[in-house]
CSV table of C-alpha atoms in Angstrom, one decimal:
chain,number,residue,atom,x,y,z
B,1373,MET,CA,-0.2,-0.1,0.1
B,1374,SER,CA,1.7,3.3,-1.0
B,1375,GLY,CA,-0.4,5.6,1.2
B,1376,ALA,CA,0.2,3.4,4.5
B,1377,ALA,CA,2.5,5.0,6.8
B,1378,ARG,CA,5.6,3.2,7.2
B,1379,PRO,CA,6.0,1.1,11.1
B,1380,ALA,CA,8.3,3.0,13.2
B,1381,GLY,CA,11.9,2.0,13.2
B,1382,HIS,CA,11.4,0.3,9.6
B,1383,PRO,CA,14.8,1.1,7.7
B,1384,PRO,CA,13.7,3.7,5.0
B,1385,THR,CA,13.9,2.0,1.2
B,1386,GLY,CA,14.5,3.1,-2.3
B,1387,ARG,CA,17.3,4.8,-3.4
B,1388,ARG,CA,17.5,7.3,-0.9
B,1389,ALA,CA,18.2,4.3,1.5
B,1390,SER,CA,21.2,2.8,-0.6
B,1391,HIS,CA,22.4,6.3,-1.0
B,1392,SER,CA,22.8,6.9,2.7
B,1393,SER,CA,24.0,3.6,3.3
B,1394,GLY,CA,26.4,3.8,0.8
B,1395,ALA,CA,28.0,7.1,2.0
B,1396,SER,CA,28.0,5.9,5.4
B,1397,HIS,CA,29.6,2.9,4.9
B,1398,SER,CA,32.2,4.7,2.1
B,1399,SER,CA,32.8,7.5,5.3
B,1400,SER,CA,33.2,4.7,7.5
B,1401,VAL,CA,35.6,2.3,5.6
B,1402,GLN,CA,37.7,6.1,4.9
B,1403,ARG,CA,38.1,6.5,8.5
B,1404,SER,CA,39.2,3.2,9.5
B,1405,LYS,CA,41.7,3.4,6.6
B,1406,ASP,CA,42.9,6.7,7.7
B,1407,ALA,CA,43.7,5.4,11.2
B,1408,VAL,CA,45.5,2.8,10.1
B,1409,TYR,CA,47.7,5.1,8.2
B,1410,SER,CA,48.0,7.2,11.4
B,1411,ARG,CA,49.4,4.6,13.3
B,1412,GLY,CA,52.7,4.5,13.8
B,1413,ALA,CA,53.3,6.9,10.8
B,1414,LEU,CA,56.7,9.2,10.6
B,1415,HIS,CA,56.2,12.5,11.1
B,1416,ALA,CA,55.2,13.8,7.2
B,1417,GLY,CA,57.6,16.8,7.4
B,1418,ALA,CA,60.5,14.9,7.5
B,1419,TRP,CA,59.5,13.1,4.4
B,1420,TRP,CA,59.6,16.5,2.7
B,1421,LEU,CA,62.7,17.3,4.4
B,1422,TRP,CA,64.3,14.2,3.3
B,1423,ALA,CA,63.2,14.9,-0.7
B,1424,LEU,CA,63.9,18.3,-0.9
B,1425,GLY,CA,67.4,17.2,0.3
B,1426,LEU,CA,67.5,14.9,-2.6
B,1427,ALA,CA,66.4,17.6,-4.9
B,1428,THR,CA,69.2,19.8,-3.6
B,1429,ALA,CA,71.5,17.5,-4.6
B,1430,ALA,CA,70.0,16.6,-7.9
B,1431,SER,CA,69.9,20.5,-8.6
B,1432,ARG,CA,73.7,20.6,-8.2
B,1433,THR,CA,74.6,18.4,-11.2
B,1434,THR,CA,74.5,17.3,-14.3
B,1435,ASN,CA,76.1,14.1,-14.4
B,1436,PRO,CA,73.5,11.5,-15.7
B,1437,LEU,CA,74.8,8.8,-13.5
B,1438,LEU,CA,74.4,10.8,-10.2
B,1439,LEU,CA,70.9,12.0,-11.6
B,1440,GLY,CA,70.1,8.2,-12.4
B,1441,LEU,CA,71.3,7.4,-8.7
B,1442,LEU,CA,69.1,10.0,-7.1
B,1443,VAL,CA,66.3,8.7,-9.1
B,1444,ALA,CA,66.8,5.0,-8.0
B,1445,VAL,CA,67.3,6.0,-4.4
B,1446,ALA,CA,63.9,7.9,-4.1
B,1447,GLY,CA,61.9,4.8,-5.8
B,1448,TYR,CA,63.6,2.2,-3.6
B,1449,VAL,CA,62.5,4.2,-0.1
B,1450,VAL,CA,59.0,4.5,-1.9
B,1451,ALA,CA,58.7,1.6,-2.8
B,1452,VAL,CA,59.1,-0.1,0.7
B,1453,ARG,CA,58.1,2.6,2.7
B,1454,ARG,CA,54.6,4.0,1.0
B,1455,THR,CA,51.2,2.7,2.0
B,1456,ASP,CA,48.7,2.0,0.1
B,1457,ALA,CA,46.8,4.7,0.6
B,1458,PRO,CA,45.4,7.0,-2.3
B,1459,TRP,CA,47.9,9.8,-2.1
B,1460,ALA,CA,50.8,6.7,-2.2
B,1461,ARG,CA,49.8,6.1,-6.0
B,1462,SER,CA,50.9,9.6,-7.3
B,1463,TYR,CA,54.7,8.3,-7.6
B,1464,GLY,CA,54.0,6.8,-11.0
B,1465,ALA,CA,52.5,9.9,-12.2
B,1466,PHE,CA,55.5,12.1,-11.2
B,1467,LEU,CA,57.7,9.4,-13.1
B,1468,LYS,CA,55.8,9.9,-16.4
B,1469,LEU,CA,55.6,13.4,-16.2
B,1470,GLY,CA,59.5,13.5,-15.7
B,1471,LEU,CA,59.5,11.6,-18.8
B,1472,VAL,CA,57.0,13.8,-20.5
B,1473,VAL,CA,59.7,16.7,-19.9
B,1474,LEU,CA,62.7,15.1,-20.8
B,1475,VAL,CA,61.1,13.9,-24.1
B,1476,ILE,CA,60.3,17.9,-24.4
B,1477,ARG,CA,63.3,19.0,-23.4
B,1478,LEU,CA,64.8,17.1,-26.4
B,1479,THR,CA,62.2,18.4,-29.2
B,1480,PHE,CA,62.9,21.3,-28.5
B,1481,ALA,CA,66.5,20.8,-28.7
B,1482,VAL,CA,65.9,19.2,-31.9
B,1483,LEU,CA,63.0,21.7,-33.6
B,1484,LEU,CA,64.7,25.2,-31.8
B,1485,GLY,CA,68.2,24.3,-31.6
B,1486,SER,CA,71.0,24.5,-29.0
B,1487,PRO,CA,73.1,27.0,-27.5
B,1488,ILE,CA,76.0,24.8,-27.7
B,1489,PRO,CA,78.0,24.5,-30.6
B,1490,GLY,CA,79.2,21.4,-32.0
B,1491,THR,CA,81.0,19.4,-34.7
B,1492,HIS,CA,79.2,16.0,-34.8
B,1493,VAL,CA,76.1,16.8,-37.0
B,1494,LEU,CA,73.6,14.0,-36.4
B,1495,VAL,CA,70.8,15.7,-39.2
B,1496,THR,CA,70.0,18.6,-41.0
B,1497,LEU,CA,66.6,19.8,-40.9
B,1498,PRO,CA,65.2,22.5,-43.4
B,1499,GLU,CA,65.5,25.7,-41.8
B,1500,VAL,CA,62.5,28.4,-41.8
B,1501,PRO,CA,63.6,31.9,-42.7
B,1502,LEU,CA,62.9,34.3,-39.8
B,1503,PRO,CA,62.9,38.1,-39.8
B,1504,GLY,CA,65.9,40.1,-38.9
B,1505,TRP,CA,64.6,41.1,-35.4
B,1506,ALA,CA,64.3,37.4,-34.6
B,1507,GLN,CA,68.2,37.3,-34.6
B,1508,GLY,CA,69.5,34.1,-32.4
B,1509,VAL,CA,66.3,32.4,-32.9
B,1510,ARG,CA,65.8,29.7,-35.3
B,1511,ILE,CA,63.7,26.8,-36.4
B,1512,GLY,CA,65.1,24.1,-38.0
B,1513,GLY,CA,68.8,23.6,-39.1
B,1514,ARG,CA,71.6,21.5,-37.8
B,1515,VAL,CA,71.1,19.3,-35.1
B,1516,THR,CA,74.3,18.2,-33.5
B,1517,ALA,CA,75.3,15.5,-30.9
B,1518,GLU,CA,76.7,18.1,-28.4
B,1519,GLY,CA,73.1,20.0,-28.5
B,1520,LEU,CA,71.7,16.8,-27.9
B,1521,VAL,CA,73.3,15.7,-25.4
B,1522,PHE,CA,73.4,19.1,-23.2
B,1523,ALA,CA,69.4,19.1,-23.6
B,1524,LEU,CA,69.5,15.3,-22.0
B,1525,TYR,CA,71.2,16.5,-19.0
B,1526,ASP,CA,69.2,19.5,-18.8
B,1527,GLY,CA,65.8,17.7,-18.9
B,1528,LEU,CA,67.4,14.6,-16.8
B,1529,LYS,CA,68.0,17.2,-13.9
B,1530,LEU,CA,64.4,18.6,-14.5
B,1531,ALA,CA,62.8,15.1,-14.1
B,1532,THR,CA,65.0,14.0,-11.4
B,1533,LEU,CA,63.6,17.3,-9.2
B,1534,LEU,CA,60.0,16.1,-10.3
B,1535,VAL,CA,60.9,12.6,-8.8
B,1536,CYS,CA,62.1,13.7,-5.6
B,1537,VAL,CA,59.0,15.9,-5.5
B,1538,GLY,CA,56.8,12.8,-6.3
B,1539,ALA,CA,58.5,10.6,-3.3
B,1540,ALA,CA,57.3,13.3,-0.9
B,1541,ASN,CA,53.6,13.2,-2.2
B,1542,ALA,CA,53.7,9.7,-2.0
B,1543,LEU,CA,55.3,8.9,1.6
B,1544,ALA,CA,54.1,12.3,3.3
B,1545,ASN,CA,50.2,12.0,4.1
B,1546,PRO,CA,48.7,15.7,3.5
B,1547,ALA,CA,46.0,15.5,6.2
B,1548,ARG,CA,48.8,15.0,8.9
B,1549,LEU,CA,50.9,17.1,7.4
B,1550,LEU,CA,48.2,20.1,7.8
B,1551,LYS,CA,48.5,18.9,11.3
B,1552,SER,CA,51.9,19.9,11.7
B,1553,LEU,CA,51.3,23.5,10.1
B,1554,PRO,CA,51.7,26.6,12.5
B,1555,GLY,CA,48.4,27.8,13.0
B,1556,ALA,CA,49.1,31.3,10.9
B,1557,LEU,CA,49.3,28.8,7.9
B,1558,TYR,CA,46.4,26.6,8.5
B,1559,GLU,CA,43.7,28.2,6.4
B,1560,ALA,CA,46.4,28.3,3.5
B,1561,GLY,CA,47.2,24.9,4.2
B,1562,VAL,CA,43.8,23.7,4.4
B,1563,ALA,CA,43.4,25.0,0.6
B,1564,VAL,CA,47.0,23.5,-0.7
B,1565,VAL,CA,45.6,20.1,1.0
B,1566,VAL,CA,42.3,19.8,-0.5
B,1567,ALA,CA,44.3,20.6,-3.9
B,1568,MET,CA,46.7,18.0,-3.4
B,1569,THR,CA,43.8,15.3,-2.5
B,1570,PHE,CA,41.5,16.2,-5.4
B,1571,ALA,CA,43.8,14.1,-8.1
B,1572,PRO,CA,43.6,11.1,-5.8
B,1573,ASN,CA,39.7,11.2,-5.2
B,1574,LEU,CA,39.0,11.5,-8.8
B,1575,VAL,CA,41.1,8.5,-9.6
B,1576,ALA,CA,39.3,6.6,-6.8
B,1577,ASP,CA,36.2,7.7,-8.0
B,1578,VAL,CA,37.0,6.7,-11.6
B,1579,GLN,CA,37.9,3.4,-10.3
B,1580,ARG,CA,34.8,2.7,-8.3
B,1581,LEU,CA,32.6,3.5,-11.2
B,1582,ARG,CA,34.4,1.6,-13.7
B,1583,ALA,CA,34.0,-1.5,-11.0
B,1584,ALA,CA,30.2,-0.9,-11.2
B,1585,ARG,CA,30.1,-1.0,-15.4
B,1586,ARG,CA,32.1,-4.1,-15.1
B,1587,LEU,CA,29.4,-5.6,-12.3
B,1588,ARG,CA,26.8,-4.5,-14.7
B,1589,GLY,CA,28.4,-6.1,-17.9
B,1590,ARG,CA,29.5,-2.9,-19.8
B,1591,PRO,CA,32.7,-1.9,-21.0
B,1592,ASP,CA,34.8,-0.1,-18.7
B,1593,ARG,CA,37.7,0.7,-21.3
B,1594,GLY,CA,38.0,3.3,-24.3
B,1595,VAL,CA,36.6,6.4,-24.8
B,1596,ARG,CA,32.9,5.9,-24.8
B,1597,ALA,CA,33.4,4.4,-21.9
B,1598,LEU,CA,35.3,7.1,-20.3
B,1599,LEU,CA,32.7,9.6,-21.4
B,1600,GLN,CA,30.1,7.6,-19.8
B,1601,VAL,CA,31.6,7.7,-16.6
B,1602,GLY,CA,32.4,11.7,-16.4
B,1603,LEU,CA,29.0,12.3,-15.6
B,1604,PRO,CA,29.3,10.5,-12.4
B,1605,VAL,CA,32.6,11.4,-11.6
B,1606,LEU,CA,31.2,15.1,-11.7
B,1607,GLU,CA,28.3,14.4,-9.5
B,1608,GLY,CA,30.4,12.8,-6.7
B,1609,ALA,CA,33.2,15.7,-6.7
B,1610,LEU,CA,30.3,18.3,-6.4
B,1611,GLU,CA,28.9,16.4,-3.5
B,1612,ARG,CA,32.2,16.3,-2.0
B,1613,SER,CA,32.9,19.6,-2.1
B,1614,VAL,CA,29.3,20.7,-0.5
B,1615,ALA,CA,30.1,18.4,2.4
B,1616,LEU,CA,33.5,19.6,3.0
B,1617,ALA,CA,32.2,23.0,2.4
B,1618,ALA,CA,29.4,22.2,5.2
B,1619,ALA,CA,32.3,20.8,7.7
B,1620,MET,CA,34.5,23.6,7.2
B,1621,ASP,CA,32.1,25.8,8.5
B,1622,ALA,CA,30.7,23.7,11.1
B,1623,ARG,CA,34.8,23.5,12.5
B,1624,GLY,CA,34.9,27.3,12.3
B,1625,TYR,CA,37.0,27.6,9.8
B,1626,GLY,CA,38.8,31.3,8.9
B,1627,ARG,CA,37.8,32.2,12.6
B,1628,THR,CA,40.6,34.3,14.2
B,1629,ALA,CA,40.9,36.1,17.8
B,1630,GLN,CA,41.8,39.5,18.3
B,1631,VAL,CA,45.2,40.6,18.5
B,1632,PRO,CA,46.9,44.5,18.8
B,1633,PRO,CA,47.4,46.2,15.5
B,1634,ALA,CA,51.2,47.0,16.3
B,1635,VAL,CA,51.3,42.5,16.7
B,1636,ALA,CA,49.8,42.2,13.3
B,1637,ARG,CA,52.2,44.5,11.4
B,1638,ALA,CA,55.3,42.9,12.8
B,1639,THR,CA,53.8,39.7,12.0
B,1640,ALA,CA,53.4,40.7,8.4
B,1641,ALA,CA,57.1,42.3,8.5
B,1642,LEU,CA,58.4,39.7,9.8
B,1643,THR,CA,56.8,36.8,7.9
B,1644,LEU,CA,57.4,38.8,4.3
B,1645,GLY,CA,60.9,39.1,5.0
B,1646,GLY,CA,61.4,36.1,6.6
B,1647,LEU,CA,60.1,34.6,3.4
B,1648,LEU,CA,62.4,36.5,0.8
B,1649,GLY,CA,65.3,35.7,2.6
B,1650,VAL,CA,64.6,32.0,2.6
B,1651,CYS,CA,64.1,32.4,-1.3
B,1652,ALA,CA,67.0,34.6,-1.9
B,1653,GLY,CA,69.3,31.9,0.3
B,1654,THR,CA,67.8,28.9,-1.8
B,1655,TYR,CA,68.7,30.2,-5.0
B,1656,GLY,CA,71.6,30.8,-3.9
B,1657,LEU,CA,72.4,27.5,-2.6
B,1658,LEU,CA,70.9,26.0,-6.0
B,1659,ALA,CA,73.1,28.5,-7.9
B,1660,ALA,CA,76.5,27.8,-9.2
B,1661,ARG,CA,78.3,30.5,-7.0
B,1662,GLY,CA,75.9,31.3,-4.6
B,1663,ALA,CA,76.8,28.8,-1.8
B,1664,GLY,CA,78.9,31.3,0.1
B,1665,PHE,CA,76.3,33.8,1.2
B,1666,GLY,CA,73.3,31.5,0.5
B,1667,LEU,CA,73.6,29.6,3.7
B,1668,PRO,CA,73.5,32.7,5.9
B,1669,VAL,CA,70.7,34.2,4.4
B,1670,LEU,CA,68.8,31.2,4.3
B,1671,LEU,CA,69.2,30.7,8.2
B,1672,GLY,CA,68.2,34.7,8.9
B,1673,GLY,CA,65.2,34.0,6.8
B,1674,LEU,CA,64.0,30.9,8.4
B,1675,ALA,CA,64.5,32.5,12.1
B,1676,ALA,CA,62.5,35.6,10.9
B,1677,ALA,CA,59.8,33.2,9.2
B,1678,LEU,CA,59.7,31.2,12.3
B,1679,GLY,CA,58.9,34.0,14.5
B,1680,GLY,CA,56.4,35.9,12.1
B,1681,LEU,CA,54.6,32.4,12.2
B,1682,TRP,CA,54.9,32.1,15.9
B,1683,LEU,CA,53.0,35.6,16.2
B,1684,GLY,CA,50.5,34.7,13.7
B,1685,GLY,CA,49.9,31.7,15.4
B,1686,ARG,CA,48.6,33.3,18.4
B,1687,ARG,CA,45.5,34.9,15.6
B,1688,SER,CA,44.4,31.0,15.1
B,1689,ALA,CA,42.1,30.2,18.3
B,1690,ARG,CA,42.2,26.1,17.4
B,1691,SER,CA,43.8,23.0,19.5
B,1692,ARG,CA,45.4,20.0,17.9
B,1693,TYR,CA,44.5,16.8,18.9
B,1694,ARG,CA,47.1,14.1,19.3
B,1695,PRO,CA,49.6,16.1,17.5
B,1696,ASP,CA,52.5,14.1,15.5
B,1697,ARG,CA,55.7,13.7,17.5
B,1698,TRP,CA,59.2,14.6,16.1
B,1699,ASP,CA,60.9,11.7,17.3
B,1700,ALA,CA,64.2,9.9,16.9
B,1701,ARG,CA,63.1,8.4,13.4
B,1702,ALA,CA,62.3,11.8,12.1
B,1703,TRP,CA,65.8,12.8,12.9
B,1704,LEU,CA,67.5,10.6,10.7
B,1705,VAL,CA,65.2,10.4,7.8
B,1706,SER,CA,65.2,14.6,7.8
B,1707,GLY,CA,69.0,14.6,8.6
B,1708,SER,CA,69.5,11.8,5.7
B,1709,GLY,CA,68.2,14.4,3.0
B,1710,VAL,CA,69.9,17.3,4.4
B,1711,ALA,CA,73.4,15.1,4.5
B,1712,VAL,CA,73.1,14.3,1.1
B,1713,ALA,CA,72.1,17.8,0.3
B,1714,GLY,CA,75.6,19.0,2.5
B,1715,LEU,CA,77.5,16.7,0.7
B,1716,MET,CA,76.5,17.2,-2.5
B,1717,ILE,CA,77.4,21.2,-2.4
B,1718,TRP,CA,80.5,20.4,-1.0
B,1719,ALA,CA,81.8,17.8,-3.7
B,1720,ALA,CA,80.9,20.7,-6.5
B,1721,SER,CA,83.5,22.8,-5.1
B,1722,TYR,CA,86.3,20.2,-5.2
B,1723,ALA,CA,85.0,18.3,-8.3
B,1724,PRO,CA,83.0,20.6,-10.5
B,1725,GLN,CA,84.1,18.5,-13.4
B,1726,ALA,CA,82.7,15.0,-12.1
B,1727,LEU,CA,79.5,17.0,-11.3
B,1728,ASP,CA,78.9,18.5,-14.7
B,1729,PRO,CA,80.5,16.4,-17.2
B,1730,PRO,CA,80.9,19.0,-20.4
B,1731,ALA,CA,78.8,18.5,-23.7
B,1732,VAL,CA,82.0,19.6,-25.7
B,1733,PRO,CA,84.0,17.6,-26.4
B,1734,LEU,CA,82.1,14.7,-26.6
B,1735,THR,CA,83.0,12.5,-23.5
B,1736,ALA,CA,81.7,9.7,-21.5
B,1737,PRO,CA,80.6,10.6,-18.1
B,1738,VAL,CA,81.9,8.6,-15.1
B,1739,LEU,CA,80.7,8.4,-11.4
B,1740,PRO,CA,82.8,10.0,-9.1
B,1741,LEU,CA,83.2,7.6,-6.0
B,1742,TRP,CA,82.5,10.2,-3.0
B,1743,PRO,CA,79.3,11.9,-4.3
B,1744,ALA,CA,77.9,8.7,-5.1
B,1745,ALA,CA,78.5,7.7,-1.7
B,1746,ALA,CA,77.0,10.8,-0.6
B,1747,VAL,CA,74.2,9.9,-2.4
B,1748,LEU,CA,73.7,6.8,-1.0
B,1749,VAL,CA,73.0,8.0,2.4
B,1750,GLY,CA,69.2,8.8,1.0
B,1751,LEU,CA,68.7,5.5,1.8
B,1752,LEU,CA,68.7,5.6,5.7
B,1753,PRO,CA,64.7,5.8,5.4
B,1754,ALA,CA,64.4,3.0,3.8
B,1755,PHE,CA,66.2,1.1,7.4
B,1756,ALA,CA,64.9,3.6,10.0
B,1757,ALA,CA,61.4,5.0,8.6
B,1758,PRO,CA,58.8,2.5,10.4
B,1759,ALA,CA,57.1,0.0,8.1
B,1760,PRO,CA,54.1,1.1,6.4
B,1761,ALA,CA,51.0,0.5,7.6
B,1762,ARG,CA,48.5,-1.8,5.5
B,1763,ALA,CA,44.9,-1.2,5.7
B,1764,PRO,CA,42.7,-4.6,6.2
B,1765,TYR,CA,40.7,-4.1,3.1
B,1766,ALA,CA,41.1,-5.3,-0.4
B,1767,LYS,CA,43.3,-2.9,-2.9
B,1768,THR,CA,40.5,-3.3,-5.5
B,1769,PRO,CA,38.2,-0.2,-4.5
B,1770,ARG,CA,34.9,-1.6,-3.4
B,1771,THR,CA,31.7,-0.4,-5.0
B,1772,THR,CA,29.4,0.7,-3.1
B,1773,SER,CA,24.9,0.7,-4.1
B,1774,GLU,CA,25.9,4.6,-4.3
B,1775,ASP,CA,27.8,3.9,-7.3
B,1776,THR,CA,25.8,1.5,-8.9
B,1777,GLY,CA,23.0,4.1,-8.5
B,1778,LYS,CA,25.1,6.4,-10.3
B,1779,GLU,CA,26.0,4.4,-13.1
B,1780,ALA,CA,22.4,2.8,-13.3
B,1781,THR,CA,21.7,6.7,-14.5
B,1782,ARG,CA,23.9,6.2,-17.4
């Protein structure tokens, strides 16, 4: 009887019931997984310091053997210490992005030429005549082996930097990193974390909906299947955005405490000056001739920025529940990355030819012993960091009634 009242305590039926049960099941599963990933996990800041140390070492050399060793070190640590969380799957995407960057750099060297003069001509392309105001720019012409080798070294350096950043994204929990940020950066940190988790959540939605298509006997590969999955994925993203906005509003996002105007001005001056000092010091460390002044400027900028962040934290009226502790393992992991960066900067002063092999004349690069040993120090997190926590669920995304309902509308 459609008009009869439903008995008290009777569970709701229909699409609303399946939607609520699927959403509650998915949220409970996600909370359980987050608890497993956070149990005994290393401080997220330690992983970022380790990865930035490897990236700094990569910026000091163009030796393809050392760059390949850095990529191998980062890849091994990621392989043995990453979890099965969604953000841990981003390392492969950064590897592919590095390969794309390398191919683009070589393509530009072939089509637009290279500033490196060479005598070993590989091929001569038809050259497009350009007006006089475009002097110094050419399209086509001679392609030399020296120019390609220079472009290869340059592209490998940039690809290695991307791989190091990808290692940090795969190992550090973005939510735990947000909890470790100072109070002055909480609002900006929330925006960054939401942006960082957008792609993993999008991939998870696509995997769940493809699983729903397989259960219904529909093809899940090809352009047509991808287009049919697009609308449910967009619907899920909008629902997640509305839920996130409601949760942020309920938790008082953007609420600040009253501080004197003098403290606010001092906070802005210290933070801005400190960040400028950090940028100038970092540039000095990464540049070929700025290691002398880079470290003092960097330390001064860090001190000023930390003072500004401490003062700015007084405006944030929030507390931390179970803050992550910086223990001895975090010191070992972060210290290994800092050691790799420091040893590589020192090696660049006494063995510049080994770290930057010349493209003219063409010579085979050699693997310098001490810089290679310094890079191997970056393997310490593979043994010092805690073993990754595995969620007691299958890696195959579980399809809920909500996903099947969305797919059925297609």
